[in-house]
Structures are given as structure tokens and as C-alpha cells.
mmCIF file with all atom_site columns, C-alpha atoms in Angstrom:
data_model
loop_
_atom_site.group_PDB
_atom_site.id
_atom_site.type_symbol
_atom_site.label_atom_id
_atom_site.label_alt_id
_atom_site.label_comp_id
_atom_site.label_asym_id
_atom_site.label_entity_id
_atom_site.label_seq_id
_atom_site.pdbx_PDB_ins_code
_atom_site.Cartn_x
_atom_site.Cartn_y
_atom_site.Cartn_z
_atom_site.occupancy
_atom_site.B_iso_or_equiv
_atom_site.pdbx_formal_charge
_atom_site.auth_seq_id
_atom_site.auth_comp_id
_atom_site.auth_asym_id
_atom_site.auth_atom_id
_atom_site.pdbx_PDB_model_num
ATOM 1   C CA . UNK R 1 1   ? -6.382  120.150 -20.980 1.00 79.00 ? 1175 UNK R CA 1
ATOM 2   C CA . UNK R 1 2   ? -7.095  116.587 -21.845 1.00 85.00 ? 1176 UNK R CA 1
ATOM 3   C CA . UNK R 1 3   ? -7.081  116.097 -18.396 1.00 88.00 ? 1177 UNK R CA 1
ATOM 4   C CA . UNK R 1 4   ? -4.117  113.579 -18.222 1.00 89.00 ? 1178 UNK R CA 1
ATOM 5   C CA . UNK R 1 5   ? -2.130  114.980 -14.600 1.00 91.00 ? 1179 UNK R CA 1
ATOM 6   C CA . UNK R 1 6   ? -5.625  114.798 -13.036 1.00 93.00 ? 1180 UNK R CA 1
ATOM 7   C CA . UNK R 1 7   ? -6.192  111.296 -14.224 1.00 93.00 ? 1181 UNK R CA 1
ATOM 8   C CA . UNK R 1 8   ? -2.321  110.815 -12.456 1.00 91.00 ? 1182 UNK R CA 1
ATOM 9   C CA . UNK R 1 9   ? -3.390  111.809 -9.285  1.00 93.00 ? 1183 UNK R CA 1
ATOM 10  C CA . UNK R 1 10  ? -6.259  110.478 -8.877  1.00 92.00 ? 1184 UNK R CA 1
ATOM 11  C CA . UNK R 1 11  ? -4.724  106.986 -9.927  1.00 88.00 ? 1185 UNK R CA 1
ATOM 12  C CA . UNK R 1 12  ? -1.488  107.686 -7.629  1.00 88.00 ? 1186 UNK R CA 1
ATOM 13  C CA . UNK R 1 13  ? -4.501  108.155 -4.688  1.00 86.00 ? 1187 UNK R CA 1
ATOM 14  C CA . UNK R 1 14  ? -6.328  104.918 -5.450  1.00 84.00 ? 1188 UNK R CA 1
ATOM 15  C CA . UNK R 1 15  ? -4.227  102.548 -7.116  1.00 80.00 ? 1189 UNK R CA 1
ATOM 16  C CA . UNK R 1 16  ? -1.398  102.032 -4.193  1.00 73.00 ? 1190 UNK R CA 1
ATOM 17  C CA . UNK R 1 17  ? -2.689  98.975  -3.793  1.00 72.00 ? 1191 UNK R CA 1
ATOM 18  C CA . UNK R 1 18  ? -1.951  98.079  -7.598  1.00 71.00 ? 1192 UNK R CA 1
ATOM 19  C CA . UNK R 1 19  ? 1.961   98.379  -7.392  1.00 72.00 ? 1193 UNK R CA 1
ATOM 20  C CA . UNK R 1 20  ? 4.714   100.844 -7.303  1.00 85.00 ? 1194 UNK R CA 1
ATOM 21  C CA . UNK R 1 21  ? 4.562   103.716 -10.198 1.00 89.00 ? 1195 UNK R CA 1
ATOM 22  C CA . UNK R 1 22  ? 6.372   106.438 -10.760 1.00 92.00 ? 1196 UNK R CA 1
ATOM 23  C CA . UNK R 1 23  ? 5.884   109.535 -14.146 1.00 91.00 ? 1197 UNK R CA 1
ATOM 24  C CA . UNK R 1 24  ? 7.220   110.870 -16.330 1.00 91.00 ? 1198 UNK R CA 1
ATOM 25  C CA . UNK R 1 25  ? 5.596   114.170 -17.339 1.00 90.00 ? 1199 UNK R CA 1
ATOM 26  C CA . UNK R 1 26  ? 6.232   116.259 -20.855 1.00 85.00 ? 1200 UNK R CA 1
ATOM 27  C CA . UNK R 1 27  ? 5.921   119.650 -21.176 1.00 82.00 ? 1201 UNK R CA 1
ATOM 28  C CA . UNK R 1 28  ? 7.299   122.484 -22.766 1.00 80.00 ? 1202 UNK R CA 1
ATOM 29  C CA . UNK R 1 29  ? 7.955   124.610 -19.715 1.00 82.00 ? 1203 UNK R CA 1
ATOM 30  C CA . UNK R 1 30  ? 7.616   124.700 -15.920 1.00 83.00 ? 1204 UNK R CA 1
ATOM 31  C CA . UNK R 1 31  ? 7.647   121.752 -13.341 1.00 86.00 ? 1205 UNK R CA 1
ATOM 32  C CA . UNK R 1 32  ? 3.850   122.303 -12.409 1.00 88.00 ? 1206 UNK R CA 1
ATOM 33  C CA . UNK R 1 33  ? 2.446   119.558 -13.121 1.00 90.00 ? 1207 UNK R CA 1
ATOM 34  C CA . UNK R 1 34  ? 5.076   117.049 -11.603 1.00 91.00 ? 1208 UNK R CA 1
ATOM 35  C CA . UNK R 1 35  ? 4.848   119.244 -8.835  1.00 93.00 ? 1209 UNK R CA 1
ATOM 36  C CA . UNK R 1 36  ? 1.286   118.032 -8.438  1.00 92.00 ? 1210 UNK R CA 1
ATOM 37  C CA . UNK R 1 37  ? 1.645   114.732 -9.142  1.00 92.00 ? 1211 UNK R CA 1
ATOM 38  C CA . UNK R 1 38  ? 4.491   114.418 -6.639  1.00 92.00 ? 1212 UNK R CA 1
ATOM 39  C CA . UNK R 1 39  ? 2.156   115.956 -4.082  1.00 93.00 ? 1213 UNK R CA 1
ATOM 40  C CA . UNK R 1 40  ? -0.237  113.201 -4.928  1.00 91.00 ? 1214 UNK R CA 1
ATOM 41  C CA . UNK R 1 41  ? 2.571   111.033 -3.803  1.00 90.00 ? 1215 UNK R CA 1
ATOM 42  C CA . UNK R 1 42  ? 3.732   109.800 -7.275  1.00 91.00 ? 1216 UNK R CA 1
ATOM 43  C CA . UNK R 1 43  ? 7.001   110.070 -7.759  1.00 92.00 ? 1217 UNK R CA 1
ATOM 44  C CA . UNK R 1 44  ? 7.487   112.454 -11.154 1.00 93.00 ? 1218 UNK R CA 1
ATOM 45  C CA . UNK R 1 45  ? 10.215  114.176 -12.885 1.00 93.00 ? 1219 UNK R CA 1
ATOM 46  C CA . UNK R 1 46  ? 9.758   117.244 -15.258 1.00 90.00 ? 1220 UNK R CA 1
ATOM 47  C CA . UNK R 1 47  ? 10.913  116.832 -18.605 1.00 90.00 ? 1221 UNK R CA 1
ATOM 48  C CA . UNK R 1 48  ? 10.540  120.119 -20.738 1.00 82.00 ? 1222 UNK R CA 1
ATOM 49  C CA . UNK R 1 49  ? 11.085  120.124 -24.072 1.00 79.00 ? 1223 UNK R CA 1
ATOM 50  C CA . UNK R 1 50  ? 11.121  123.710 -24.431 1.00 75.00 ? 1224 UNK R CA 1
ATOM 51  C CA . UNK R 1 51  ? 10.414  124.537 -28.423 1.00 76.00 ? 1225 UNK R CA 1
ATOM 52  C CA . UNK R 1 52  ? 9.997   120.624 -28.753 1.00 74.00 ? 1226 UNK R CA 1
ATOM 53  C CA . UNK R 1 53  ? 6.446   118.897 -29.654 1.00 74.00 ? 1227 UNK R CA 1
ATOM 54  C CA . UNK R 1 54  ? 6.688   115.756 -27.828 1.00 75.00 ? 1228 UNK R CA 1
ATOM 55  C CA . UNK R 1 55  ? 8.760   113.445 -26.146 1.00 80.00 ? 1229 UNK R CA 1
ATOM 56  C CA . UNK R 1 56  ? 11.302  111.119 -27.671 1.00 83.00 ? 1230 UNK R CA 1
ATOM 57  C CA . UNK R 1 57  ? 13.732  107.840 -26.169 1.00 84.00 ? 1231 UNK R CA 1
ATOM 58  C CA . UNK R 1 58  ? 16.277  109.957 -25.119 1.00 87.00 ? 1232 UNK R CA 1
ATOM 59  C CA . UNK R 1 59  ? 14.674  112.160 -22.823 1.00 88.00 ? 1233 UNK R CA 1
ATOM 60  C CA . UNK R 1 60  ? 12.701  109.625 -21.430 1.00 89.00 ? 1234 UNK R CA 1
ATOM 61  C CA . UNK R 1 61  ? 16.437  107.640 -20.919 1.00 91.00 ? 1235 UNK R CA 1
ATOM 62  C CA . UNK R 1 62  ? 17.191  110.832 -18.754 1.00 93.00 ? 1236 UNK R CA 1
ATOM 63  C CA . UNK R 1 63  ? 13.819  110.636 -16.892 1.00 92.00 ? 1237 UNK R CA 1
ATOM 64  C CA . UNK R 1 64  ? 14.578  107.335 -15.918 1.00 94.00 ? 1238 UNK R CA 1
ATOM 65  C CA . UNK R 1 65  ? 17.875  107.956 -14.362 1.00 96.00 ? 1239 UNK R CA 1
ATOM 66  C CA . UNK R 1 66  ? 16.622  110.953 -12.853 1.00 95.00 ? 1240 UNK R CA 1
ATOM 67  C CA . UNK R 1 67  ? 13.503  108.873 -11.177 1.00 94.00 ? 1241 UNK R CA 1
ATOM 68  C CA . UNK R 1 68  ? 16.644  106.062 -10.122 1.00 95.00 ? 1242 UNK R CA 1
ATOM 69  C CA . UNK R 1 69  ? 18.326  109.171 -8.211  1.00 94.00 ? 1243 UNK R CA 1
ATOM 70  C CA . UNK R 1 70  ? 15.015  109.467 -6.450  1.00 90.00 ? 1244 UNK R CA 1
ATOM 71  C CA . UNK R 1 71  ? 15.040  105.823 -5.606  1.00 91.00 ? 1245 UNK R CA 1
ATOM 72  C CA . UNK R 1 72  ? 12.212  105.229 -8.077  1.00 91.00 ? 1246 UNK R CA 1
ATOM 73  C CA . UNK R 1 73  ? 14.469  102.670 -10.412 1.00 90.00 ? 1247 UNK R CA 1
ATOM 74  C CA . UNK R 1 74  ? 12.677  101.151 -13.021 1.00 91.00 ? 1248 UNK R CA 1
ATOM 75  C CA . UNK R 1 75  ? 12.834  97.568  -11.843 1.00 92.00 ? 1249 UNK R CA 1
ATOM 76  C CA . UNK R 1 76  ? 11.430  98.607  -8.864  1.00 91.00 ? 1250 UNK R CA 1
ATOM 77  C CA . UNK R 1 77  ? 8.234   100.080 -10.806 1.00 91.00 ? 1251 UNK R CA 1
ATOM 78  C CA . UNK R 1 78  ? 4.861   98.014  -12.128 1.00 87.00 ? 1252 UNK R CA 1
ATOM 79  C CA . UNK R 1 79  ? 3.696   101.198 -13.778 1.00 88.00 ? 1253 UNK R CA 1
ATOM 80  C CA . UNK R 1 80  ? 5.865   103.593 -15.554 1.00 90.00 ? 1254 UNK R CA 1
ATOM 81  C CA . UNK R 1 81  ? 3.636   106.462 -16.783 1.00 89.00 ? 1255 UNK R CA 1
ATOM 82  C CA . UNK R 1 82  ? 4.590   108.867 -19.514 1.00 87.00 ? 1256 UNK R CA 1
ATOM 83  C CA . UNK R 1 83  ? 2.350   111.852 -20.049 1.00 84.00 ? 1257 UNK R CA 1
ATOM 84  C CA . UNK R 1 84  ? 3.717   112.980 -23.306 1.00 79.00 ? 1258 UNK R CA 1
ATOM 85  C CA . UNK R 1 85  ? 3.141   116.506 -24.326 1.00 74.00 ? 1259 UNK R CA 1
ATOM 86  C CA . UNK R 1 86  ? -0.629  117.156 -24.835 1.00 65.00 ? 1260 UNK R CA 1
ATOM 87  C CA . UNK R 1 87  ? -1.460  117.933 -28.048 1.00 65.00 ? 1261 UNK R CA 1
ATOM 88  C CA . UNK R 1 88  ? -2.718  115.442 -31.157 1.00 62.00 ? 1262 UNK R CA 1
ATOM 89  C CA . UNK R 1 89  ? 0.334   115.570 -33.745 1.00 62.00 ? 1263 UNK R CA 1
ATOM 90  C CA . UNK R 1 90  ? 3.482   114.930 -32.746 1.00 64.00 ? 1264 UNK R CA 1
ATOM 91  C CA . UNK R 1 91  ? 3.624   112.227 -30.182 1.00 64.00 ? 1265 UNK R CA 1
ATOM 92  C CA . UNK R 1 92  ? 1.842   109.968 -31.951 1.00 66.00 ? 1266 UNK R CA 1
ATOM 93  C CA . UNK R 1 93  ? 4.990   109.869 -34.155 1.00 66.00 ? 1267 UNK R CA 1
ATOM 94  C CA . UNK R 1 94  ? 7.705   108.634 -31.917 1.00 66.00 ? 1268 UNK R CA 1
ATOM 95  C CA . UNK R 1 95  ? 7.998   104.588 -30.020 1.00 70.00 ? 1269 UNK R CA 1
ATOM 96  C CA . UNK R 1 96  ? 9.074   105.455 -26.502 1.00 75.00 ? 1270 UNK R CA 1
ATOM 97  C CA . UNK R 1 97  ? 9.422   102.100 -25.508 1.00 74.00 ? 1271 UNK R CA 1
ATOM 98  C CA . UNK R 1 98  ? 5.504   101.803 -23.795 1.00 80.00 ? 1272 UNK R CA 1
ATOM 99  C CA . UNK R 1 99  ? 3.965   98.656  -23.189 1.00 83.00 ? 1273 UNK R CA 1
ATOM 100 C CA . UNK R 1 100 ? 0.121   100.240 -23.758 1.00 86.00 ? 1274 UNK R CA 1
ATOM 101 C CA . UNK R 1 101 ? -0.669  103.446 -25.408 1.00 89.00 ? 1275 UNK R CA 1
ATOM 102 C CA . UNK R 1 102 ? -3.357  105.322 -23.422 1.00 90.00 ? 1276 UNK R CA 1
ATOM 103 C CA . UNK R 1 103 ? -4.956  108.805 -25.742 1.00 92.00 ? 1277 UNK R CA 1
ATOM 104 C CA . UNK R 1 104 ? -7.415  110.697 -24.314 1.00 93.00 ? 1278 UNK R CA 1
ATOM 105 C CA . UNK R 1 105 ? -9.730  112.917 -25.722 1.00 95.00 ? 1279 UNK R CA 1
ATOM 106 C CA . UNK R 1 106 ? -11.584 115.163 -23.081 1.00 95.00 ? 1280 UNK R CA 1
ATOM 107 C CA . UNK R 1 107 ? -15.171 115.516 -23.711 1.00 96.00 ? 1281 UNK R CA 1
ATOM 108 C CA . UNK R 1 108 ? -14.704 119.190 -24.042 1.00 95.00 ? 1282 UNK R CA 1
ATOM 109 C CA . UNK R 1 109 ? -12.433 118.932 -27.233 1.00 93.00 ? 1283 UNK R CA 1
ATOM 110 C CA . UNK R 1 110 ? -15.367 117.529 -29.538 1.00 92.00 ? 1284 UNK R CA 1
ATOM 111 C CA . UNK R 1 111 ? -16.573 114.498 -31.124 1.00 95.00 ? 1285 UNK R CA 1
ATOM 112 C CA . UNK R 1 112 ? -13.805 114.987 -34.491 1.00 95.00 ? 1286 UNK R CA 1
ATOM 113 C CA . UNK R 1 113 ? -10.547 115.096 -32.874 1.00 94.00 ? 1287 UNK R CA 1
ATOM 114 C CA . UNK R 1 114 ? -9.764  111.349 -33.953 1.00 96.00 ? 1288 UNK R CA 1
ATOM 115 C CA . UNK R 1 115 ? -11.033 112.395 -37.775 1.00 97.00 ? 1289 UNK R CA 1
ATOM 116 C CA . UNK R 1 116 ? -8.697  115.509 -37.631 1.00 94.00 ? 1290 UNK R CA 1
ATOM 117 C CA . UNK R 1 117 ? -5.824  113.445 -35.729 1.00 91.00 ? 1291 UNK R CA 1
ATOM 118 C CA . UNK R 1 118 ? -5.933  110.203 -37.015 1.00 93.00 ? 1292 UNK R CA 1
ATOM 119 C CA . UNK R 1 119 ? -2.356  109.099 -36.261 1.00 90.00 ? 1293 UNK R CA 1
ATOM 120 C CA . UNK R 1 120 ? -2.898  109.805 -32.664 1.00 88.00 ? 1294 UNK R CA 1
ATOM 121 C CA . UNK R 1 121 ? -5.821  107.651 -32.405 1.00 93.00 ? 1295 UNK R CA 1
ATOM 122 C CA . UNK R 1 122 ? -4.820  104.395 -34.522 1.00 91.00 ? 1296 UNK R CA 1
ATOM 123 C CA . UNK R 1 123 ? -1.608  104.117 -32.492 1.00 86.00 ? 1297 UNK R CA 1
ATOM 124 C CA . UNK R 1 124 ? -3.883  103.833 -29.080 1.00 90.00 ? 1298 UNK R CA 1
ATOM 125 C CA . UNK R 1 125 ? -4.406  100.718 -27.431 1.00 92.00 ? 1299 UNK R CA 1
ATOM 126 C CA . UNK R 1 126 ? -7.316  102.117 -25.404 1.00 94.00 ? 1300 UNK R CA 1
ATOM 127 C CA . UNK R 1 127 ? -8.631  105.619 -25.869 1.00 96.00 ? 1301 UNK R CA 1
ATOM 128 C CA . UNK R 1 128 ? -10.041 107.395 -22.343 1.00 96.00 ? 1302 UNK R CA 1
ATOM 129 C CA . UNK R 1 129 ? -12.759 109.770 -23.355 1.00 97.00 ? 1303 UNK R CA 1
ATOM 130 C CA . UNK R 1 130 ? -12.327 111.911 -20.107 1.00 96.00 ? 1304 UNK R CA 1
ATOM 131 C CA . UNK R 1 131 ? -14.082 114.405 -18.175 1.00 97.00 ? 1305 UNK R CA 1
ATOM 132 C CA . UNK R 1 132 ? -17.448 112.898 -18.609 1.00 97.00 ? 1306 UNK R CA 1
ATOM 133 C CA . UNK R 1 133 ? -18.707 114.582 -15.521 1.00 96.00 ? 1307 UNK R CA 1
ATOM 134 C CA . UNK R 1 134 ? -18.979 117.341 -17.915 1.00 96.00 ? 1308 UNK R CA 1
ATOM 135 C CA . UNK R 1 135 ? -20.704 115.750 -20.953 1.00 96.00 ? 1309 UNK R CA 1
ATOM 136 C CA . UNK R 1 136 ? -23.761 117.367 -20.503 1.00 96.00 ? 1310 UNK R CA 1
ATOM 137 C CA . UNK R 1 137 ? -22.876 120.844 -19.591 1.00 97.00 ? 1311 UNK R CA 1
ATOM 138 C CA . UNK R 1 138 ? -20.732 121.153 -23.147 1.00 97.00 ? 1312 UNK R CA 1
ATOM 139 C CA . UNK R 1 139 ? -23.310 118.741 -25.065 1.00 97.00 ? 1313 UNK R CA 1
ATOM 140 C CA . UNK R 1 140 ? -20.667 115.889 -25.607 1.00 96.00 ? 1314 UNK R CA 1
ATOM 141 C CA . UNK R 1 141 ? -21.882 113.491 -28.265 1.00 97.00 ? 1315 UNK R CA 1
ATOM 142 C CA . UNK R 1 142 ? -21.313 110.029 -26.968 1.00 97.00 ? 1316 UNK R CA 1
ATOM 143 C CA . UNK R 1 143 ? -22.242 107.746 -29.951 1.00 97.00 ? 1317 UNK R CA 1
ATOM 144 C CA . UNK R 1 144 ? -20.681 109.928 -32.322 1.00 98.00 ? 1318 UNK R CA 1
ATOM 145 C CA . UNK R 1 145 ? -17.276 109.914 -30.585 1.00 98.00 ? 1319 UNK R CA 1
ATOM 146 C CA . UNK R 1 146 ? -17.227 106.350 -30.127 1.00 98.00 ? 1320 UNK R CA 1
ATOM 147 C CA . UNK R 1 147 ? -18.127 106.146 -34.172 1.00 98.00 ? 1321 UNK R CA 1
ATOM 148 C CA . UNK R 1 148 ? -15.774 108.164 -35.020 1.00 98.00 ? 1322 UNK R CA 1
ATOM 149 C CA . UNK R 1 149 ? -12.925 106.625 -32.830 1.00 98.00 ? 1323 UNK R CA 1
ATOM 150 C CA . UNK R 1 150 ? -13.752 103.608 -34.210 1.00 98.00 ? 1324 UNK R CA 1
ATOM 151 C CA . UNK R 1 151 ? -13.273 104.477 -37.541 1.00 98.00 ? 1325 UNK R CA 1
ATOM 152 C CA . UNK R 1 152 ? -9.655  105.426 -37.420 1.00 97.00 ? 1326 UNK R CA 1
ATOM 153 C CA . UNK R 1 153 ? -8.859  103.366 -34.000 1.00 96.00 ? 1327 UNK R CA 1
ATOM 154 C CA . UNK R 1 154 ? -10.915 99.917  -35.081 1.00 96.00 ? 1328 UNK R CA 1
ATOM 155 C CA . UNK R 1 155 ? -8.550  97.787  -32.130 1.00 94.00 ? 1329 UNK R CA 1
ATOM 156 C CA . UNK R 1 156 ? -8.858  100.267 -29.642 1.00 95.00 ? 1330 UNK R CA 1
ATOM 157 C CA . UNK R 1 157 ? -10.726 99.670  -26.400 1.00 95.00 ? 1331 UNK R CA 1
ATOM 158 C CA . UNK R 1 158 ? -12.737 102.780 -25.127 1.00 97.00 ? 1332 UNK R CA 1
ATOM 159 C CA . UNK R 1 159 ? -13.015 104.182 -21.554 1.00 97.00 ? 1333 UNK R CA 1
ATOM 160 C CA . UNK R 1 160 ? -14.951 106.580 -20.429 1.00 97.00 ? 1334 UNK R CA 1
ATOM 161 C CA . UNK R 1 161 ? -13.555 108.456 -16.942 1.00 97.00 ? 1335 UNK R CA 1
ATOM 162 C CA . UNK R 1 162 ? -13.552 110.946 -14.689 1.00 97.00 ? 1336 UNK R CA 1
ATOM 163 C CA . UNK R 1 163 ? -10.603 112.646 -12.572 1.00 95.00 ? 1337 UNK R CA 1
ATOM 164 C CA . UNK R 1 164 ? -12.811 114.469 -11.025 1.00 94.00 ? 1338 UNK R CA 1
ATOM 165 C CA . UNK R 1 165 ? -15.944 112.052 -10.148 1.00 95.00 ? 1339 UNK R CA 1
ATOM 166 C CA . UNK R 1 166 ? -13.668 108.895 -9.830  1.00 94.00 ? 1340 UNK R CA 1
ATOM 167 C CA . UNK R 1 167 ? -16.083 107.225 -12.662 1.00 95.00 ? 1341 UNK R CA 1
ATOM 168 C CA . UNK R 1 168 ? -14.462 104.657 -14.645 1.00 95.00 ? 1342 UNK R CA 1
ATOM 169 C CA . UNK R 1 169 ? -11.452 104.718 -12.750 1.00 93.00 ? 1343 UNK R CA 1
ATOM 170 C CA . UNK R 1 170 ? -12.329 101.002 -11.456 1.00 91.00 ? 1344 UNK R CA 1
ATOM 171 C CA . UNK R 1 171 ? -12.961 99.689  -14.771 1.00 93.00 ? 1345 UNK R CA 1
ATOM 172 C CA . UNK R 1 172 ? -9.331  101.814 -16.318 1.00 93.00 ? 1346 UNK R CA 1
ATOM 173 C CA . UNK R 1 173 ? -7.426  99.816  -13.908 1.00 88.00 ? 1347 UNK R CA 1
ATOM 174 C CA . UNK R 1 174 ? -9.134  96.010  -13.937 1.00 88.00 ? 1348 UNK R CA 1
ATOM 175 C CA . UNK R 1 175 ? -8.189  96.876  -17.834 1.00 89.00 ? 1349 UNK R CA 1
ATOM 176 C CA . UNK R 1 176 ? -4.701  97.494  -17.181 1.00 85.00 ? 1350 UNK R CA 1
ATOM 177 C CA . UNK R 1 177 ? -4.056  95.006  -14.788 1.00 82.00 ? 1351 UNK R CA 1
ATOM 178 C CA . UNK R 1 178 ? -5.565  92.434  -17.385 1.00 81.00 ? 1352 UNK R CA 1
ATOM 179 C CA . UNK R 1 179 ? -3.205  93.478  -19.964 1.00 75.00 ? 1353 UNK R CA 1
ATOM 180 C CA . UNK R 1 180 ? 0.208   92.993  -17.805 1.00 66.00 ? 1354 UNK R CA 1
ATOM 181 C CA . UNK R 1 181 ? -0.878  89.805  -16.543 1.00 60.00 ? 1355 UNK R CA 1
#
């Protein structure tokens, strides 16, 4: 609920221009959301990790072969996305191989979640606080979340966006295409 397919299609929509990507989407059931993300025109393959918690190097090994049978080979890609299963504890655990780790924390989910899931937070590169078209409506406490990212995140840069609104979607990707250059 993060909001981290969303963010997927609305970056496979306005980012053609930045280079060929492809996903890989975690889950623990269901192709839904690749589903979506391949009607954004990204290509995507499901993995589900059925009683699983998050995503580790093998699987994403498979992805990759599966996205090469789709003729989206990895050499062919500038972006690789992996949207690791969404929830705060386990994926922060495992290396799969990414260049940048992204974490968001929706604006819905409350200023604490990088006190309560610290892990998750100090292994980002940049933390997205998404959804901020709805800040207001669930009383989203800006300064707070920022303090408190910064406290267990000190390096990471922080974003704020909007799937939804298209707000800070510029200023995600002049970020990432600074850090591959």
C-alpha cells in the first residue's frame, strides 16, 4: 500500500525517454500487479513467494531469465526495478544485487515507521515519502518524518512524490539519472 506499482507506472509512462526498463515485482500471490505494470508498457514478471517475506538472489536470477524470454535481457536494460515484497522487515535483510535502494513510506503509514523499522530505513539510499497528494486529508507530519528518517537513515536522500499527482516525479528521476552517470 506503499504505493510502489503506482510509482512503476507512472515512471514506465514518463520516463521512456530515460532508457529501457523492465520489473521485477514480489509478492506473495497473484500476478496483479505485473499485470498492471505490463499494461503500463513495462515489461514485468511475477515472482510470488507464496509463505515467503521477501525476495532473495535466486528468485530474482529466475526473474531475469524469465524477462530474457520476453526479450527484456538485462544488458539490454538501463533500469532494472525490483519491487520487493511490501512490508518493513524482511527485505531489508537480503543484497539482491541493486545498484540504489529506493524505501518508501506512504504518507498514510505514519511519521514512526523508520523508528519501528530501522533496518529498512538505514539500508536506503533515498527514501520516497509517497502519496503526498494525501498529506493533508490523513494529517501527515512532514518535519517529523523527515526527523525521524534522519535519525536512523542519516545518508539517505528524501523525496517526496506522488503516483497519482505526478509531483516529484521530475526531481525522482534527475536523482537517478545523476547517480548512474
Amino acid at each position: 500500500g506503499s504505493g510502489k506499482t503506482a510509482l512503476l507506472q507512472r515512471l514506465a509512462r514518463d520516463w521512456r525517454h530515460a532508457g529501457a526498463m523492465a520489473a521485477l515485482v514480489g509478492d506473495l500471490a497473484t500476478d496483479l500487479d505485473a499485470r498492471r505494470l505490463q499494461e503500463a508498457g513495462l515489461p514485468a514478471v511475477q515472482l510470488n513467494i507464496g509463505q515467503g517475506c521477501h525476495l532473495d538472489a535466486a528468485m530474482v536470477a529466475r526473474g531475469l531469465e524469465a524477462l530474457a524470454a520476453t526479450g527484456s535481457a538485462l544488458s539490454q536494460l538501463r533500469w532494472l526495478w525490483i519491487e520487493n515484497v511490501g512490508n518493513l522487515v524482511c527485505p531489508a535483510a537480503f543484497d539482491l544485487g541493486e545498484d540504489l535502494r529506493l524505501v518508501l513510506l506512504a504518507v498514510g503509514e505514519g511519521e514512526d515507521k523508520p523508528l519501528k523499522y530501522p533496518a529498512t530505513f538505514h539500508a536506503a539510499d533515498l527514501v520516497l515519502i509517497s502519496k503526498v497528494d494525501l498529506a493533508e486529508a490523513v494529517g501527515f507530519d512532514r518535519p517529523q518524518a523527515v526527523a525521524n528518517i534522519a535519525a536512523v537513515a542519516p545518508r539517505a536522500a528524501v523525496l517526496e512524490v506522488s503516483a497519482r499527482s505526478g509531483a516529484g516525479v521530475a526531481d525522482l528521476l534527475e536523482r537517478l539519472l545523476v547517480s548512474r552517470a
